[in-house]
C-alpha positions as semicolon CSV with decimal commas, in nm:
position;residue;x (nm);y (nm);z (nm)
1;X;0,000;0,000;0,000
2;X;0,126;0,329;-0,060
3;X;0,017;0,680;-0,043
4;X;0,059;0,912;-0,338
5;X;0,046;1,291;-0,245
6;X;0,000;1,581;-0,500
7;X;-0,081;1,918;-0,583
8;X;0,218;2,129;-0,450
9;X;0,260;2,450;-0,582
10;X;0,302;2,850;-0,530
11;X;0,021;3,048;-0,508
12;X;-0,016;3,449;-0,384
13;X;-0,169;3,567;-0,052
14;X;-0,536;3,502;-0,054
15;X;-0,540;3,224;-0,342
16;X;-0,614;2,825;-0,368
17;X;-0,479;2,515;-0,413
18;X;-0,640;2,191;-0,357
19;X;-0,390;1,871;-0,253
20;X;-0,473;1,537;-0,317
21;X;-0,383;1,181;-0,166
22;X;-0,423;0,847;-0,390
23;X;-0,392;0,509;-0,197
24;X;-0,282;0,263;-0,444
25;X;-0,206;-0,109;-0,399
26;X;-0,381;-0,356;-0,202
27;X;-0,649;-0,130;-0,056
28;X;-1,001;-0,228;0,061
29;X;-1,080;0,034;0,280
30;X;-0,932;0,407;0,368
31;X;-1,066;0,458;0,765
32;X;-0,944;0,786;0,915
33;X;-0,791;1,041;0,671
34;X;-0,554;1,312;0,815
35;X;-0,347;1,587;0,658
36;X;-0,019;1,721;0,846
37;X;0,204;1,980;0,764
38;X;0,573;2,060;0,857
39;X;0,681;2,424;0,840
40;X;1,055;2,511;0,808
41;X;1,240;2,438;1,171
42;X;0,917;2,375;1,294
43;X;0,726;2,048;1,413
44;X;0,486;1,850;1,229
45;X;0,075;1,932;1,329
46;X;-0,195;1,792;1,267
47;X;-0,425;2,038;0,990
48;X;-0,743;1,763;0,895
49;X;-0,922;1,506;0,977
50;X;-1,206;1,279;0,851
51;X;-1,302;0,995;1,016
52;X;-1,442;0,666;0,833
53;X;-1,801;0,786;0,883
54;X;-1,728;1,169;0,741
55;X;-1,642;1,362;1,068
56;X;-1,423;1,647;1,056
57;X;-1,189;1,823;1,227
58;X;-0,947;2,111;1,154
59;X;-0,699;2,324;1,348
60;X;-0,815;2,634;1,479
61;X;-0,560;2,785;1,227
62;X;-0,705;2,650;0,893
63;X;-1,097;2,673;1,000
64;X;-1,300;2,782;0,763
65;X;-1,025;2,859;0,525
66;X;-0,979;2,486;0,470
67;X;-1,189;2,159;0,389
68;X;-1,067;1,815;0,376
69;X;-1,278;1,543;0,156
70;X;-1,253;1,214;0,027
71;X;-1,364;0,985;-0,270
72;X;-1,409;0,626;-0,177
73;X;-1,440;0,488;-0,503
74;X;-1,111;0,635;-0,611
75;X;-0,916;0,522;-0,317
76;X;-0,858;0,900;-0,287
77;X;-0,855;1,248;-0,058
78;X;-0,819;1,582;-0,094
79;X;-0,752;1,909;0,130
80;X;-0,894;2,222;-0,055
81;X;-0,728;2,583;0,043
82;X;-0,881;2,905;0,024
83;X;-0,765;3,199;0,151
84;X;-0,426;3,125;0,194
85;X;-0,171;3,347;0,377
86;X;0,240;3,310;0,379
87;X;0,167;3,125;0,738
88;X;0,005;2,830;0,527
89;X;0,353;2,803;0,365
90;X;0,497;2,428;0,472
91;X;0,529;2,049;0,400
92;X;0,223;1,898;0,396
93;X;0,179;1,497;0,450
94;X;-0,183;1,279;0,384
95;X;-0,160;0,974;0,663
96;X;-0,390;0,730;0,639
97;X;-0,541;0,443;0,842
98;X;-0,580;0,161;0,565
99;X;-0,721;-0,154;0,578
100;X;-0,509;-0,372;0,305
101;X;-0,779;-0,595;0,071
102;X;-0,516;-0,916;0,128
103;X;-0,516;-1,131;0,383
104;X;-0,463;-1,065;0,679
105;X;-0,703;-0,821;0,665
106;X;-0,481;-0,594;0,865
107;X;-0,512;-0,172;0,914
108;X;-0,199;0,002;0,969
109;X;-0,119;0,379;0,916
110;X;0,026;0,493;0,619
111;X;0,244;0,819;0,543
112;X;0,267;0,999;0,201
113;X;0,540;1,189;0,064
114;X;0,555;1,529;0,160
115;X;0,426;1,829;-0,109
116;X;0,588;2,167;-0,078
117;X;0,301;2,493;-0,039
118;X;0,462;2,801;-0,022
119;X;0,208;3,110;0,002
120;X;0,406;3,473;-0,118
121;X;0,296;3,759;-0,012
């Protein structure tokens, strides 16, 4: 199983850019959904979630700016961003919890590779 991140990109103050994760391999079911991102000497947070059944959650820093989605039939999520400011400029990571479709039907948590956003002002 991996996870396939894109989207990266540089976009001015106050645009948008929508990421996306793909989960390829021996997938039968994507559970929780999160998207992290690392800023420059800074630690990795926590930006979105979506659980299994469609809950959300979002750091107070991306609310309402931000909206995290997923398509089950395409194995795949997404992390749409409006309004973006230079402070939104980072690393960002999709992690997964991801049931594998061979047995053992195990779940395990997946990382993707990183995708650079930088914001200008």
């Amino acid at each position: 199983v991996q996870l396939q991140a894109s989207g990266r990109g540089l976009v001015q103050a106050g645009g948008s850019l929508r990421l996306s994760c793909e989960a390829s391999g021996s997938v039968l079911k994507i559970n929780n959904m999160y998207w992290y991102r690392q800023a420059p000497g800074k630690q990795r947070d926590l930006v979105a979630s979506e659980t299994s059944d469609g809950r959300t959650n979002y750091a107070d820093s991306v609310k309402g700016r931000f909206t995290i989605s997923r398509d089950n039939a395409k194995n795949a999520a997404y992390l749409q961003m409006n309004s973006l400011k230079p402070e939104d400029t980072a690393v960002y990571y999709c992690n997964a919890d991801i049931t594998r479709s061979l047995l053992p039907r195990t779940t395990r948590n997946y990382w993707g590779q990183g995708t650079l956003v930088t914001v200008s002002t």
